[in-house]
CSV table of C-alpha atoms and ligand atoms in Angstrom, one decimal:
chain,number,residue,atom,x,y,z
F,1,MET,CA,149.0,44.5,105.7
F,2,ALA,CA,151.4,46.2,108.4
F,3,ARG,CA,149.9,47.3,111.7
F,4,VAL,CA,149.3,50.9,112.3
F,5,ALA,CA,151.1,52.6,115.2
F,6,LEU,CA,150.3,56.1,116.5
F,7,VAL,CA,152.8,57.9,118.7
F,8,THR,CA,151.9,61.0,120.5
F,9,GLY,CA,154.7,63.4,120.9
F,10,GLY,CA,156.2,61.4,118.2
F,11,THR,CA,158.5,63.8,116.5
F,12,ARG,CA,160.9,64.9,119.0
F,13,GLY,CA,162.9,63.4,121.9
F,14,ILE,CA,162.0,59.8,123.0
F,15,GLY,CA,158.9,60.0,120.7
F,16,HIS,CA,161.1,60.6,117.7
F,17,ALA,CA,163.2,57.4,118.5
F,18,ILE,CA,160.0,55.4,119.1
F,19,SER,CA,158.3,56.5,115.7
F,20,THR,CA,161.5,55.7,113.7
F,21,ALA,CA,162.1,52.3,115.5
F,22,LEU,CA,158.4,51.3,114.9
F,23,LYS,CA,158.8,52.4,111.3
F,24,ASN,CA,162.0,50.3,110.9
F,25,ALA,CA,160.2,47.3,112.5
F,26,GLY,CA,157.6,47.4,109.6
F,27,TYR,CA,154.7,49.4,111.1
F,28,ARG,CA,152.9,52.0,109.3
F,29,VAL,CA,153.4,54.9,111.8
F,30,ALA,CA,151.6,58.3,112.4
F,31,ALA,CA,153.3,60.8,114.6
F,32,ASN,CA,151.4,63.4,116.5
F,33,TYR,CA,152.8,66.6,117.8
F,34,ALA,CA,151.4,69.8,119.5
F,35,GLY,CA,153.6,72.7,118.9
F,36,ASN,CA,156.9,72.8,117.2
F,37,ASP,CA,156.0,72.8,113.4
F,38,ALA,CA,159.6,73.3,112.3
F,39,ALA,CA,160.8,70.3,114.2
F,40,ALA,CA,157.7,68.2,112.8
F,41,GLN,CA,158.5,69.2,109.3
F,42,GLN,CA,162.1,68.3,109.5
F,43,PHE,CA,161.1,65.0,111.1
F,44,GLN,CA,158.6,64.2,108.4
F,45,VAL,CA,161.2,65.0,105.6
F,46,GLU,CA,163.9,63.0,107.3
F,47,THR,CA,161.8,59.8,108.2
F,48,GLY,CA,159.1,59.8,105.8
F,49,ILE,CA,156.5,59.5,108.7
F,50,PRO,CA,153.3,61.5,108.3
F,51,VAL,CA,152.8,64.0,111.2
F,52,PHE,CA,149.5,65.1,112.7
F,53,LYS,CA,149.3,68.4,114.9
F,54,TRP,CA,146.8,68.5,117.9
F,55,ASN,CA,146.9,69.0,121.6
F,56,VAL,CA,146.4,65.6,123.4
F,57,GLY,CA,145.2,67.3,126.4
F,58,ASP,CA,142.1,68.4,124.3
F,59,TYR,CA,139.5,65.6,124.1
F,60,ALA,CA,137.7,67.1,121.0
F,61,ALA,CA,141.1,67.5,119.3
F,62,CYS,CA,142.0,63.9,120.1
F,63,GLU,CA,138.7,62.8,118.5
F,64,ALA,CA,139.2,64.7,115.3
F,65,GLY,CA,143.0,63.8,115.2
F,66,CYS,CA,142.5,60.1,115.6
F,67,ALA,CA,139.7,60.1,113.0
F,68,GLN,CA,142.1,61.9,110.5
F,69,VAL,CA,144.9,59.3,111.3
F,70,ALA,CA,142.3,56.4,110.8
F,71,LYS,CA,141.4,57.7,107.4
F,72,GLU,CA,144.8,58.6,106.2
F,73,VAL,CA,147.0,55.8,107.6
F,74,GLY,CA,144.6,53.3,109.0
F,75,PRO,CA,142.8,52.1,112.2
F,76,VAL,CA,145.2,52.2,115.0
F,77,ASP,CA,146.5,49.0,116.4
F,78,VAL,CA,149.3,50.2,118.5
F,79,LEU,CA,149.0,53.5,120.6
F,80,VAL,CA,152.0,54.9,122.2
F,81,ASN,CA,151.0,57.5,124.8
F,82,ASN,CA,154.4,59.4,124.8
F,83,ALA,CA,153.5,63.0,124.9
F,84,GLY,CA,154.6,64.6,128.0
F,85,ILE,CA,155.8,68.0,129.5
F,86,THR,CA,157.4,69.2,132.8
F,87,ARG,CA,156.8,72.5,134.7
F,88,ASP,CA,159.1,71.8,137.6
F,89,ALA,CA,158.6,73.8,140.7
F,90,MET,CA,158.7,73.1,144.5
F,91,LEU,CA,155.1,72.7,145.7
F,92,HIS,CA,155.3,75.8,147.7
F,93,ARG,CA,156.0,77.7,144.6
F,94,MET,CA,153.9,75.8,142.0
F,95,THR,CA,151.1,77.8,140.5
F,96,LEU,CA,147.7,76.1,139.7
F,97,GLU,CA,148.5,76.7,135.9
F,98,GLN,CA,151.7,74.6,136.3
F,99,TRP,CA,149.7,71.7,137.9
F,100,LYS,CA,146.9,72.0,135.4
F,101,GLU,CA,149.1,72.0,132.4
F,102,VAL,CA,151.0,68.9,133.5
F,103,ILE,CA,148.0,66.9,134.5
F,104,SER,CA,146.2,67.8,131.2
F,105,THR,CA,149.1,66.9,128.9
F,106,ASP,CA,150.6,64.0,130.8
F,107,LEU,CA,147.6,62.3,132.2
F,108,ASP,CA,144.2,63.5,130.7
F,109,SER,CA,145.8,62.8,127.4
F,110,VAL,CA,146.0,59.1,128.2
F,111,PHE,CA,142.3,59.0,128.5
F,112,ASN,CA,141.7,61.3,125.8
F,113,MET,CA,143.8,59.2,123.3
F,114,THR,CA,143.1,55.8,124.4
F,115,ARG,CA,139.3,56.4,124.4
F,116,GLN,CA,139.5,57.1,120.8
F,117,VAL,CA,141.1,53.8,119.8
F,118,ILE,CA,139.7,51.4,122.2
F,119,ASP,CA,136.4,50.6,120.4
F,120,GLY,CA,138.3,49.7,117.2
F,121,MET,CA,140.9,47.6,119.1
F,122,ARG,CA,138.0,45.6,120.8
F,123,ALA,CA,136.2,45.1,117.4
F,124,ARG,CA,139.4,43.9,115.8
F,125,ASN,CA,140.4,41.8,118.9
F,126,PHE,CA,143.9,43.2,118.9
F,127,GLY,CA,145.5,46.2,120.4
F,128,ARG,CA,148.6,47.5,122.2
F,129,VAL,CA,148.5,50.5,124.5
F,130,ILE,CA,152.0,51.6,125.6
F,131,ASN,CA,152.2,54.3,128.1
F,132,VAL,CA,155.4,56.2,128.5
F,133,SER,CA,155.6,57.2,132.2
F,134,SER,CA,158.8,58.0,134.2
F,135,ILE,CA,161.0,56.9,136.9
F,136,ASN,CA,159.6,59.9,138.7
F,137,GLY,CA,156.1,58.5,138.8
F,138,ARG,CA,157.5,55.5,140.6
F,139,LYS,CA,160.0,57.2,143.0
F,140,GLY,CA,158.9,60.9,143.3
F,141,GLN,CA,161.2,63.8,142.6
F,142,MET,CA,161.8,67.1,144.2
F,143,GLY,CA,160.2,69.9,142.2
F,144,GLN,CA,157.8,67.4,140.4
F,145,THR,CA,154.5,66.9,142.4
F,146,ASN,CA,152.6,67.7,139.2
F,147,TYR,CA,154.7,65.5,137.0
F,148,SER,CA,155.3,62.6,139.5
F,149,ALA,CA,151.4,62.5,140.1
F,150,ALA,CA,150.5,62.5,136.5
F,151,LYS,CA,153.1,59.7,135.7
F,152,ALA,CA,152.0,57.7,138.6
F,153,GLY,CA,148.5,58.0,137.4
F,154,MET,CA,149.6,56.4,134.1
F,155,HIS,CA,150.5,53.2,136.0
F,156,GLY,CA,147.1,52.9,137.5
F,157,PHE,CA,145.4,53.5,134.3
F,158,THR,CA,147.5,50.9,132.6
F,159,LYS,CA,146.8,48.2,135.3
F,160,ALA,CA,142.9,48.8,135.2
F,161,LEU,CA,143.1,48.7,131.3
F,162,ALA,CA,145.1,45.5,131.4
F,163,PHE,CA,142.1,43.8,133.1
F,164,GLU,CA,139.6,45.3,130.8
F,165,GLY,CA,141.3,44.6,127.4
F,166,ALA,CA,142.8,41.2,128.1
F,167,ALA,CA,139.8,39.1,126.9
F,168,LYS,CA,139.9,41.1,123.6
F,169,GLY,CA,143.6,40.7,122.8
F,170,ILE,CA,144.5,44.1,124.0
F,171,THR,CA,147.4,44.6,126.4
F,172,ALA,CA,148.4,47.6,128.2
F,173,ASN,CA,151.8,48.2,129.7
F,174,THR,CA,154.0,51.1,130.9
F,175,ILE,CA,157.5,52.0,130.3
F,176,ALA,CA,159.2,54.0,133.1
F,177,PRO,CA,162.3,55.7,131.5
F,178,GLY,CA,164.9,57.2,133.8
F,179,TYR,CA,166.9,60.3,132.8
F,180,ILE,CA,167.3,60.2,129.0
F,181,ALA,CA,169.5,62.7,127.0
F,182,THR,CA,166.7,64.7,125.7
F,183,GLU,CA,165.8,68.5,125.7
F,184,MET,CA,163.6,67.9,128.7
F,185,VAL,CA,166.3,66.5,131.0
F,186,ARG,CA,168.9,69.0,129.5
F,187,ALA,CA,166.6,71.7,131.0
F,188,VAL,CA,167.2,70.5,134.4
F,189,PRO,CA,169.8,73.0,136.0
F,190,LYS,CA,173.3,71.6,135.1
F,191,GLU,CA,174.4,71.8,138.6
F,192,VAL,CA,171.5,69.6,139.8
F,193,LEU,CA,172.1,67.2,136.9
F,194,ASP,CA,175.7,66.8,137.6
F,195,THR,CA,175.7,66.8,141.4
F,196,LYS,CA,172.3,65.3,142.3
F,197,ILE,CA,171.1,63.1,139.3
F,198,ILE,CA,173.9,61.5,137.4
F,199,PRO,CA,175.8,60.3,140.5
F,200,GLN,CA,172.6,58.3,141.4
F,201,ILE,CA,172.6,56.3,138.2
F,202,PRO,CA,174.8,53.1,138.6
F,203,VAL,CA,175.3,53.0,134.7
F,204,GLY,CA,176.9,56.5,135.1
F,205,ARG,CA,175.4,58.3,132.3
F,206,LEU,CA,172.0,59.5,130.8
F,207,GLY,CA,170.1,57.0,128.8
F,208,GLU,CA,169.6,57.3,125.1
F,209,SER,CA,166.1,57.6,123.4
F,210,GLU,CA,166.9,54.5,121.3
F,211,GLU,CA,167.2,52.5,124.6
F,212,ILE,CA,163.5,53.1,125.2
F,213,ALA,CA,162.3,52.8,121.7
F,214,ARG,CA,163.5,49.3,121.5
F,215,ALA,CA,161.3,48.3,124.5
F,216,VAL,CA,158.3,49.8,122.7
F,217,VAL,CA,158.9,47.7,119.7
F,218,PHE,CA,159.2,44.8,121.9
F,219,LEU,CA,155.9,45.4,123.7
F,220,ALA,CA,154.1,46.3,120.4
F,221,ALA,CA,154.7,42.9,118.8
F,222,ASP,CA,152.0,40.4,118.1
F,223,SER,CA,154.2,37.9,120.0
F,224,ALA,CA,153.9,40.2,123.2
F,225,GLY,CA,150.6,39.2,124.1
F,226,PHE,CA,151.3,37.7,127.5
F,227,ILE,CA,153.0,40.8,128.6
F,228,ASN,CA,150.1,42.8,130.3
F,229,GLY,CA,149.8,45.4,133.0
F,230,ALA,CA,153.6,45.3,133.4
F,231,CYS,CA,155.9,48.3,134.1
F,232,PHE,CA,159.4,48.3,132.4
F,233,ASP,CA,161.9,50.4,134.3
F,234,ILE,CA,164.6,51.5,132.0
F,235,ASN,CA,166.9,53.6,134.1
F,236,GLY,CA,170.3,52.5,134.3
F,237,GLY,CA,169.7,51.1,137.8
F,238,HIS,CA,168.6,54.5,139.1
F,239,TYR,CA,165.5,53.2,140.7
F,240,MET,CA,165.0,49.4,141.3
F,241,ALA,CA,161.5,48.6,142.3
F,242,THR,CA,160.8,45.5,144.1
O,1,CAA,N1,167.7,65.9,144.0
O,1,CAA,C1,168.1,66.3,145.2
O,1,CAA,N2,168.2,67.6,145.5
O,1,CAA,C2,167.7,68.5,144.6
O,1,CAA,C3,167.3,68.1,143.4
O,1,CAA,C4,167.3,66.7,143.1
O,1,CAA,N3,166.8,66.2,141.9
O,1,CAA,N4,166.9,69.2,142.7
O,1,CAA,C5,167.1,70.2,143.6
O,1,CAA,N5,167.7,69.9,144.6
O,1,CAA,C6,168.1,70.7,145.7
O,1,CAA,C7,168.9,71.8,145.3
O,1,CAA,O1,170.3,71.4,145.2
O,1,CAA,C8,168.8,72.8,146.6
O,1,CAA,O2,169.6,72.3,147.6
O,1,CAA,P1,170.4,73.3,148.5
O,1,CAA,O3,169.4,74.3,149.1
O,1,CAA,O4,171.2,72.4,149.5
O,1,CAA,O5,171.2,74.0,147.5
O,1,CAA,C9,167.3,72.7,146.9
O,1,CAA,O6,167.0,71.3,146.4
O,1,CAA,C10,166.4,73.7,146.3
O,1,CAA,O7,166.7,73.8,144.9
O,1,CAA,P2,166.8,75.1,144.1
O,1,CAA,O8,167.6,76.1,144.9
O,1,CAA,O9,167.2,74.9,142.8
O,1,CAA,O10,165.3,75.6,144.3
O,1,CAA,P3,164.3,76.1,143.2
O,1,CAA,O11,163.1,76.3,143.8
O,1,CAA,O12,165.0,77.2,142.4
O,1,CAA,O13,164.3,74.9,142.3
O,1,CAA,C11,163.8,72.7,141.6
O,1,CAA,C12,163.9,73.6,142.7
O,1,CAA,C13,162.6,73.0,140.7
O,1,CAA,C14,163.6,71.2,142.2
O,1,CAA,C15,165.0,72.6,140.6
O,1,CAA,O14,166.2,72.5,141.2
O,1,CAA,C16,164.9,71.7,139.5
O,1,CAA,O15,164.4,71.8,138.5
O,1,CAA,N6,165.5,70.4,139.8
O,1,CAA,C17,165.5,69.3,138.9
O,1,CAA,C18,164.0,68.5,139.1
O,1,CAA,C19,164.1,67.4,138.1
O,1,CAA,O16,164.9,66.3,138.4
O,1,CAA,N7,163.3,67.3,137.2
O,1,CAA,C20,163.3,66.3,136.2
O,1,CAA,C21,163.1,66.8,134.8
O,1,CAA,S1,163.4,65.6,133.6
O,1,CAA,C22,162.1,64.6,133.4
O,1,CAA,O17,161.1,64.9,134.2
O,1,CAA,C23,162.2,63.4,132.7
O,1,CAA,C24,162.0,62.2,133.3
O,1,CAA,O18,160.8,61.6,133.3
O,1,CAA,C25,163.0,61.6,134.2
C-alpha cells in the first residue's frame, strides 16, 4: 500500500506543489486548507487530491481533521507542516492580534498537527515530519518579528522531535525556503522586493514552488531515514548558514 501524506496549507502556493509532487511520487495525499474554498475545489478537480478544511491553529479542529483523514485516506505516515501566514509590520506598529495570528497559524499548528499523528507513527515504527520554515526564521527580517519568531521556533521543535522519534523510525526535518514566487511573496511591496530583496539573491530570481517540493519528496522517502534534525536551506544563496 502506498504511504499516506498529509500536507497542511496544501492547496495553494508551495503547498500546492508539495501535494502534487508527493502524489506524482506515488503517495496517497490529503491536502488541508483553511479558508479559500474556491481555490481548494479547483485544486481537487485538477489534481484528484482530496481536500480537508480546518484551521491548523485550532487544536480541536486538528484532532477532528486528522481523524477524518485517517478514516478516509489512511493513517498518516508523512506530515508536512506547511501552512503559514504573514502579518508583516515593524514591531513598533505590530498589534497583539498580528503577533497572535502568526504564532497560532505558523507555530502552534506544528504542535497541534504533529501531536495528532505521533502516536500512530510510533506504533507503526515509521514517520516523516517535514516542517516548512523560512529563510526569515534563520536570518530574521525587517517587519517580521512575529513570523521570524514562529519560523525559528519550528527549528527548535524539529531538533527536539528528531531526538524523540529516532528510535521509532520517525525523522523530523526542516526546510527553510527563501523567497519563492507565491502570492505571499508577491504581497511584499514591489519596490522593497525589487530594490531590497531580489538583489540579495545570488541566483538573481525568486524560487519556484516546485524547487521546494522536490526536497519534500526527497525527505519523505523511506530511504531518507538517516536524515534527521536537518535544515535544508533552499534560497538561491540568499542566506548561507554555517
Ligand atoms: N530589507 C531592507 N530594508 C527594508 C526591507 C527589507 N526587506 N523592507 C523594508 N525596508 C526598508 C524600507 O525600504 C524603508 O526604508 P527607507 O526608510 O530608507 O525608505 C524602511 O525599511 C521602512 O519601510 P516602510 O516605509 O515600507 O515602512 P512600513 O512600516 O510601511 O513597512 C515593512 C515596513 C512591513 C517592513 C514593509 O516594508 C514590508 O512589508 N517589507 C517586506 C518584509 C518582507 O520581506 N516580508 C517577507 C514576506 S514573504 C515571506 O515571509 C515568505 C518567506 O518565508 C520568505
